[in-house]
mmCIF file of C-alpha atoms in Angstrom:
data_model
loop_
_atom_site.group_PDB
_atom_site.id
_atom_site.type_symbol
_atom_site.label_atom_id
_atom_site.label_comp_id
_atom_site.label_asym_id
_atom_site.label_seq_id
_atom_site.Cartn_x
_atom_site.Cartn_y
_atom_site.Cartn_z
ATOM 1 C CA MET A 1 -8.664 -5.736 -12.951
ATOM 2 C CA SER A 2 -10.989 -6.165 -15.973
ATOM 3 C CA SER A 3 -9.361 -2.863 -17.546
ATOM 4 C CA LEU A 4 -6.148 -4.944 -17.246
ATOM 5 C CA LEU A 5 -7.529 -7.677 -19.193
ATOM 6 C CA ASP A 6 -8.743 -5.526 -21.822
ATOM 7 C CA ALA A 7 -5.674 -3.517 -22.058
ATOM 8 C CA ASP A 8 -3.955 -3.621 -25.506
ATOM 9 C CA PRO A 9 -1.670 -6.617 -25.722
ATOM 10 C CA LEU A 10 0.902 -4.746 -27.442
ATOM 11 C CA LEU A 11 1.092 -2.044 -24.813
ATOM 12 C CA LEU A 12 1.514 -5.183 -21.987
ATOM 13 C CA LEU A 13 4.335 -6.552 -23.696
ATOM 14 C CA ARG A 14 6.202 -3.433 -24.167
ATOM 15 C CA THR A 15 5.604 -2.975 -20.693
ATOM 16 C CA VAL A 16 7.026 -6.298 -19.686
ATOM 17 C CA LEU A 17 9.860 -5.904 -21.933
ATOM 18 C CA GLY A 18 10.682 -2.326 -20.740
ATOM 19 C CA VAL A 19 10.502 -3.153 -17.132
ATOM 20 C CA ALA A 20 12.791 -6.445 -17.844
ATOM 21 C CA VAL A 21 15.466 -3.873 -19.438
ATOM 22 C CA MET A 22 15.424 -1.681 -16.808
ATOM 23 C CA VAL A 23 16.017 -4.107 -14.129
ATOM 24 C CA LEU A 24 18.653 -5.837 -16.174
ATOM 25 C CA ALA A 25 20.293 -2.401 -16.661
ATOM 26 C CA VAL A 26 20.379 -2.193 -12.853
ATOM 27 C CA MET A 27 21.726 -5.621 -12.301
ATOM 28 C CA VAL A 28 24.617 -5.128 -15.039
ATOM 29 C CA ILE A 29 25.504 -1.561 -13.609
ATOM 30 C CA LEU A 30 25.675 -2.907 -9.996
ATOM 31 C CA ARG A 31 27.779 -6.187 -11.038
ATOM 32 C CA ALA A 32 30.227 -3.728 -12.995
ATOM 33 C CA ALA A 33 30.503 -1.641 -9.791
ATOM 34 C CA GLY A 34 31.645 -4.903 -7.541
ATOM 35 C CA VAL A 35 28.089 -4.793 -5.953
ATOM 36 C CA SER A 36 26.100 -8.224 -6.173
ATOM 37 C CA LEU A 37 22.522 -8.505 -5.210
ATOM 38 C CA GLY A 38 21.972 -11.822 -7.064
ATOM 39 C CA ALA A 39 18.318 -12.171 -8.397
ATOM 40 C CA GLN A 40 16.871 -9.846 -5.470
ATOM 41 C CA PRO A 41 16.224 -6.989 -8.108
ATOM 42 C CA VAL A 42 14.383 -9.739 -10.056
ATOM 43 C CA LEU A 43 12.425 -11.291 -7.129
ATOM 44 C CA ALA A 44 11.617 -7.523 -5.795
ATOM 45 C CA ILE A 45 10.091 -6.558 -9.148
ATOM 46 C CA GLY A 46 8.352 -10.135 -9.609
ATOM 47 C CA ARG A 47 6.877 -9.750 -6.171
ATOM 48 C CA ALA A 48 5.455 -6.203 -6.825
ATOM 49 C CA ILE A 49 3.725 -7.373 -9.643
ATOM 50 C CA GLY A 50 2.105 -10.216 -7.647
ATOM 51 C CA GLN A 51 1.414 -7.863 -5.085
ATOM 52 C CA LEU A 52 -0.269 -5.169 -7.208
ATOM 53 C CA ALA A 53 -2.130 -7.998 -9.045
ATOM 54 C CA ILE A 54 -3.676 -8.980 -5.708
ATOM 55 C CA ALA A 55 -4.350 -5.596 -4.591
ATOM 56 C CA SER A 56 -6.012 -4.553 -7.795
ATOM 57 C CA LEU A 57 -8.437 -7.696 -7.099
ATOM 58 C CA VAL A 58 -9.048 -6.706 -3.499
ATOM 59 C CA LEU A 59 -9.375 -3.083 -4.128
ATOM 60 C CA SER A 60 -12.130 -3.829 -6.565
ATOM 61 C CA GLY A 61 -13.975 -5.677 -4.166
ATOM 62 C CA VAL A 62 -13.359 -3.246 -1.270
ATOM 63 C CA LEU A 63 -14.708 0.072 -3.096
ATOM 64 C CA SER A 64 -17.933 -1.880 -3.578
ATOM 65 C CA VAL A 65 -18.230 -2.573 0.118
ATOM 66 C CA PRO A 66 -16.496 0.488 1.949
ATOM 67 C CA TRP A 67 -16.539 -0.999 5.191
ATOM 68 C CA THR A 68 -13.850 -3.351 4.124
ATOM 69 C CA ALA A 69 -11.344 -0.742 3.665
ATOM 70 C CA VAL A 70 -10.793 -1.359 7.346
ATOM 71 C CA LEU A 71 -9.606 -4.587 6.840
ATOM 72 C CA VAL A 72 -7.138 -3.560 4.034
ATOM 73 C CA LEU A 73 -5.616 -0.919 6.605
ATOM 74 C CA VAL A 74 -5.202 -3.425 9.119
ATOM 75 C CA LEU A 75 -3.410 -5.778 6.591
ATOM 76 C CA MET A 76 -1.053 -2.932 5.647
ATOM 77 C CA VAL A 77 -0.287 -2.437 9.335
ATOM 78 C CA SER A 78 0.293 -5.793 10.127
ATOM 79 C CA THR A 79 2.758 -6.230 6.872
ATOM 80 C CA ALA A 80 4.771 -2.912 7.498
ATOM 81 C CA SER A 81 4.963 -4.065 11.294
ATOM 82 C CA ALA A 82 6.287 -7.713 10.223
ATOM 83 C CA THR A 83 8.725 -6.153 7.800
ATOM 84 C CA SER A 84 10.069 -3.176 10.089
ATOM 85 C CA GLY A 85 9.977 -5.422 12.964
ATOM 86 C CA GLY A 86 12.238 -7.946 11.438
ATOM 87 C CA ARG A 87 14.889 -5.144 10.764
ATOM 88 C CA LEU A 88 14.885 -4.350 14.541
ATOM 89 C CA ARG A 89 14.797 -7.854 15.672
ATOM 90 C CA PRO A 90 18.288 -7.668 17.218
ATOM 91 C CA MET A 91 17.017 -5.367 19.948
ATOM 92 C CA PRO A 92 15.062 -6.043 22.859
ATOM 93 C CA GLY A 93 11.591 -5.327 22.107
ATOM 94 C CA GLY A 94 12.086 -4.259 18.509
ATOM 95 C CA ARG A 95 9.337 -6.131 16.954
ATOM 96 C CA ALA A 96 6.790 -4.520 19.459
ATOM 97 C CA ALA A 97 8.425 -1.049 19.117
ATOM 98 C CA ALA A 98 7.917 -1.108 15.421
ATOM 99 C CA ALA A 99 4.524 -2.257 15.224
ATOM 100 C CA THR A 100 3.486 0.332 17.853
ATOM 101 C CA GLY A 101 5.254 2.951 16.154
ATOM 102 C CA ILE A 102 3.602 2.238 12.816
ATOM 103 C CA LEU A 103 0.114 1.945 14.287
ATOM 104 C CA VAL A 104 0.297 5.101 16.287
ATOM 105 C CA GLY A 105 1.782 7.274 13.644
ATOM 106 C CA GLY A 106 -0.194 5.847 10.749
ATOM 107 C CA ALA A 107 -3.490 6.510 13.056
ATOM 108 C CA ALA A 108 -2.494 9.895 13.921
ATOM 109 C CA ALA A 109 -1.987 11.133 10.369
ATOM 110 C CA ILE A 110 -4.945 9.442 8.814
ATOM 111 C CA LEU A 111 -7.311 10.717 11.795
ATOM 112 C CA ALA A 112 -5.804 14.058 11.014
ATOM 113 C CA VAL A 113 -6.582 14.149 7.561
ATOM 114 C CA PHE A 114 -10.150 13.148 7.904
ATOM 115 C CA ALA A 115 -10.796 15.177 11.062
ATOM 116 C CA LEU A 116 -9.604 18.179 9.788
ATOM 117 C CA GLY A 117 -11.745 17.707 6.744
ATOM 118 C CA LEU A 118 -8.927 17.749 4.023
ATOM 119 C CA VAL A 119 -10.136 14.880 2.200
ATOM 120 C CA GLU A 120 -13.595 13.419 1.849
ATOM 121 C CA LEU A 121 -14.004 10.393 3.897
ATOM 122 C CA SER A 122 -14.448 7.401 1.502
ATOM 123 C CA ALA A 123 -13.058 3.921 1.341
ATOM 124 C CA ARG A 124 -11.169 5.073 -1.630
ATOM 125 C CA HIS A 125 -9.448 7.966 -0.036
ATOM 126 C CA ALA A 126 -9.043 6.232 3.221
ATOM 127 C CA ILE A 127 -7.062 3.508 1.433
ATOM 128 C CA ALA A 128 -5.021 5.796 -0.690
ATOM 129 C CA ILE A 129 -4.047 8.018 2.279
ATOM 130 C CA GLY A 130 -3.666 5.185 4.556
ATOM 131 C CA GLY A 131 -1.346 3.242 2.008
ATOM 132 C CA ILE A 132 0.964 6.303 1.646
ATOM 133 C CA VAL A 133 1.246 7.114 5.408
ATOM 134 C CA ILE A 134 1.503 3.611 6.704
ATOM 135 C CA GLY A 135 4.380 2.809 4.011
ATOM 136 C CA ASN A 136 6.252 6.030 5.067
ATOM 137 C CA ALA A 137 5.344 5.535 8.904
ATOM 138 C CA MET A 138 7.296 1.694 8.304
ATOM 139 C CA THR A 139 10.541 3.644 6.629
ATOM 140 C CA ALA A 140 10.506 5.956 9.578
ATOM 141 C CA SER A 141 10.479 3.179 12.054
ATOM 142 C CA MET A 142 13.087 1.324 10.364
ATOM 143 C CA LEU A 143 15.407 4.417 10.095
ATOM 144 C CA ALA A 144 14.904 5.586 13.572
ATOM 145 C CA GLY A 145 15.344 1.816 15.047
ATOM 146 C CA ARG A 146 18.590 1.192 13.062
ATOM 147 C CA SER A 147 19.806 4.669 14.053
ATOM 148 C CA PHE A 148 18.932 4.285 17.637
ATOM 149 C CA ARG A 149 21.036 0.751 17.296
ATOM 150 C CA SER A 150 24.077 2.177 15.822
ATOM 151 C CA GLN A 151 24.207 5.098 18.526
ATOM 152 C CA ALA A 152 23.816 3.119 21.199
ATOM 153 C CA GLN A 153 26.478 0.584 20.160
ATOM 154 C CA LEU A 154 28.979 3.545 19.350
ATOM 155 C CA ARG A 155 28.142 5.033 22.996
ATOM 156 C CA ALA A 156 28.023 2.240 25.151
ATOM 157 C CA GLY A 157 30.306 3.455 27.410
ATOM 158 C CA GLU A 158 28.172 6.547 28.188
ATOM 159 C CA VAL A 159 25.129 4.680 28.328
ATOM 160 C CA GLU A 160 26.653 2.054 30.924
ATOM 161 C CA ALA A 161 28.193 5.319 32.961
ATOM 162 C CA TRP A 162 24.503 6.540 33.235
ATOM 163 C CA TRP A 163 23.275 3.058 34.455
ATOM 164 C CA ALA A 164 26.343 3.101 36.977
ATOM 165 C CA LEU A 165 25.139 6.374 38.262
ATOM 166 C CA GLY A 166 21.551 4.934 38.971
ATOM 167 C CA ALA A 167 20.073 6.744 35.771
ATOM 168 C CA THR A 168 17.004 4.866 34.296
ATOM 169 C CA SER A 169 17.102 3.608 30.606
ATOM 170 C CA PRO A 170 15.225 6.414 29.054
ATOM 171 C CA VAL A 171 17.568 8.850 30.349
ATOM 172 C CA ALA A 172 20.788 6.709 29.774
ATOM 173 C CA PHE A 173 19.434 6.642 25.997
ATOM 174 C CA ALA A 174 17.959 10.026 25.608
ATOM 175 C CA GLU A 175 20.601 11.709 23.340
ATOM 176 C CA MET A 176 20.658 8.521 21.254
ATOM 177 C CA ALA A 177 16.750 8.479 20.873
ATOM 178 C CA ARG A 178 16.699 12.125 19.859
ATOM 179 C CA ALA A 179 19.598 11.775 17.313
ATOM 180 C CA ALA A 180 17.684 8.727 15.956
ATOM 181 C CA VAL A 181 14.598 10.534 15.479
ATOM 182 C CA ARG A 182 16.411 13.436 13.490
ATOM 183 C CA ASP A 183 18.168 10.782 11.242
ATOM 184 C CA ALA A 184 14.789 8.983 10.379
ATOM 185 C CA MET A 185 13.099 12.762 9.591
ATOM 186 C CA VAL A 186 15.917 13.894 7.149
ATOM 187 C CA PRO A 187 15.253 11.879 4.115
ATOM 188 C CA ASN A 188 11.562 13.040 3.918
ATOM 189 C CA MET A 189 12.319 16.486 5.072
ATOM 190 C CA ASP A 190 14.827 16.707 1.938
ATOM 191 C CA GLN A 191 12.256 15.324 -0.426
ATOM 192 C CA THR A 192 9.602 17.527 0.857
ATOM 193 C CA ARG A 193 11.879 20.699 0.264
ATOM 194 C CA SER A 194 12.749 19.424 -3.015
ATOM 195 C CA THR A 195 9.011 18.513 -4.243
ATOM 196 C CA GLY A 196 7.594 20.369 -7.410
ATOM 197 C CA VAL A 197 11.427 21.545 -8.220
ATOM 198 C CA VAL A 198 13.371 18.398 -8.178
ATOM 199 C CA THR A 199 10.519 15.606 -8.120
ATOM 200 C CA LEU A 200 6.813 15.425 -8.775
ATOM 201 C CA PRO A 201 5.703 12.974 -6.212
ATOM 202 C CA GLY A 202 3.378 9.947 -7.128
ATOM 203 C CA ALA A 203 0.045 11.487 -5.528
ATOM 204 C CA PHE A 204 0.423 14.663 -7.656
ATOM 205 C CA ILE A 205 1.254 12.661 -10.926
ATOM 206 C CA GLY A 206 -1.837 10.251 -10.069
ATOM 207 C CA ALA A 207 -4.355 13.085 -9.524
ATOM 208 C CA LEU A 208 -3.365 14.673 -12.823
ATOM 209 C CA PHE A 209 -3.742 11.413 -14.708
ATOM 210 C CA GLY A 210 -7.030 10.999 -12.780
ATOM 211 C CA GLY A 211 -8.344 14.208 -14.287
ATOM 212 C CA ALA A 212 -7.508 16.666 -11.183
ATOM 213 C CA SER A 213 -6.479 20.153 -12.307
ATOM 214 C CA PRO A 214 -2.929 20.960 -11.429
ATOM 215 C CA LEU A 215 -3.981 23.219 -8.570
ATOM 216 C CA GLU A 216 -6.316 20.312 -7.041
ATOM 217 C CA ALA A 217 -3.311 17.903 -7.608
ATOM 218 C CA ALA A 218 -1.104 20.244 -5.852
ATOM 219 C CA ARG A 219 -3.388 20.602 -3.157
ATOM 220 C CA PHE A 220 -3.756 17.152 -2.458
ATOM 221 C CA GLN A 221 0.014 16.488 -2.491
ATOM 222 C CA ILE A 222 0.391 18.995 0.282
ATOM 223 C CA ILE A 223 -1.991 17.129 2.217
ATOM 224 C CA VAL A 224 -0.122 14.069 1.533
ATOM 225 C CA LEU A 225 3.333 15.502 2.309
ATOM 226 C CA ALA A 226 2.043 16.960 5.752
ATOM 227 C CA ALA A 227 0.194 13.656 6.496
ATOM 228 C CA ILE A 228 3.478 11.755 5.764
ATOM 229 C CA MET A 229 5.332 14.300 7.908
ATOM 230 C CA LEU A 230 3.100 13.870 10.767
ATOM 231 C CA GLY A 231 3.030 10.084 10.532
ATOM 232 C CA GLN A 232 6.737 9.593 10.494
ATOM 233 C CA GLY A 233 7.360 12.053 13.299
ATOM 234 C CA VAL A 234 4.972 10.115 15.872
ATOM 235 C CA ALA A 235 6.455 6.677 14.521
ATOM 236 C CA ALA A 236 10.059 7.736 15.138
ATOM 237 C CA VAL A 237 9.511 9.000 18.591
ATOM 238 C CA VAL A 238 7.171 6.375 19.547
ATOM 239 C CA VAL A 239 9.873 3.640 18.214
ATOM 240 C CA THR A 240 12.591 5.367 19.869
ATOM 241 C CA ARG A 241 10.864 5.921 23.186
ATOM 242 C CA ARG A 242 10.011 2.095 23.438
ATOM 243 C CA LEU A 243 13.610 1.224 22.878
ATOM 244 C CA SER A 244 14.855 3.505 25.151
ATOM 245 C CA ARG A 245 13.164 1.264 28.025
ATOM 246 C CA MET A 246 15.751 -1.810 27.400
ATOM 247 C CA ARG A 247 17.983 -2.599 30.128
ATOM 248 C CA VAL A 248 20.868 -4.160 27.694
ATOM 249 C CA LEU A 249 22.791 -2.724 25.013
ATOM 250 C CA PRO A 250 21.642 -3.909 21.592
ATOM 251 C CA ALA A 251 23.282 -7.006 19.926
ATOM 252 C CA GLU A 252 25.857 -6.336 16.890
ATOM 253 C CA PRO A 253 23.723 -7.091 13.571
ATOM 254 C CA THR A 254 24.489 -10.404 12.125
ATOM 255 C CA GLY A 255 23.436 -9.460 8.634
#
């Protein structure tokens, strides 16, 4: 945080003005297209600024007391679970499914990275890997859950027919669950395929800015991509398996 306070005032001012211009441009473009999000873009950026400022303060303390990294990871999982759970709330057990998927998916990926010796075990690396993996597991949980709900609503007759034949809910929802997992994985698969050609991901750029060689930065990015894939795959499967236990069809979304 001290580095932020010691930063060039002109650089900070230019940053604030530049960000404001980009956010305003988004709002103007969307409004011109007939899409009104109100003040949501401004609020989103404002919230991000506040949260990053707090994170900077917290992380400066965490890095000096390594065991507190566990508390940061718990906070990440809790926040991600609340966010994803809110999206899946219309479905019975939606909140629990989201929380379980994020926890299991995030833990599987983080443990794999360190157990395989791909990255040195440290508070700094645990938080960096954990933040990326947990955030992506949250995204996969939401995508899988929303796709599952949509599939179940569109194929309600099929589900009810299975129930009428005496099938269990996991059997009745099986094909919908598989489709939902595929839907949740597609965005990350597309992004992974385009890495290095269309996009240069944050982990790669961050490693370069941190002084790593291009080869080492690429190695770290590949590890991150594989961890994201593992975390999302596990999260999506866990979420859909949990949702497949419901004995009623999900309600239509209200907003």
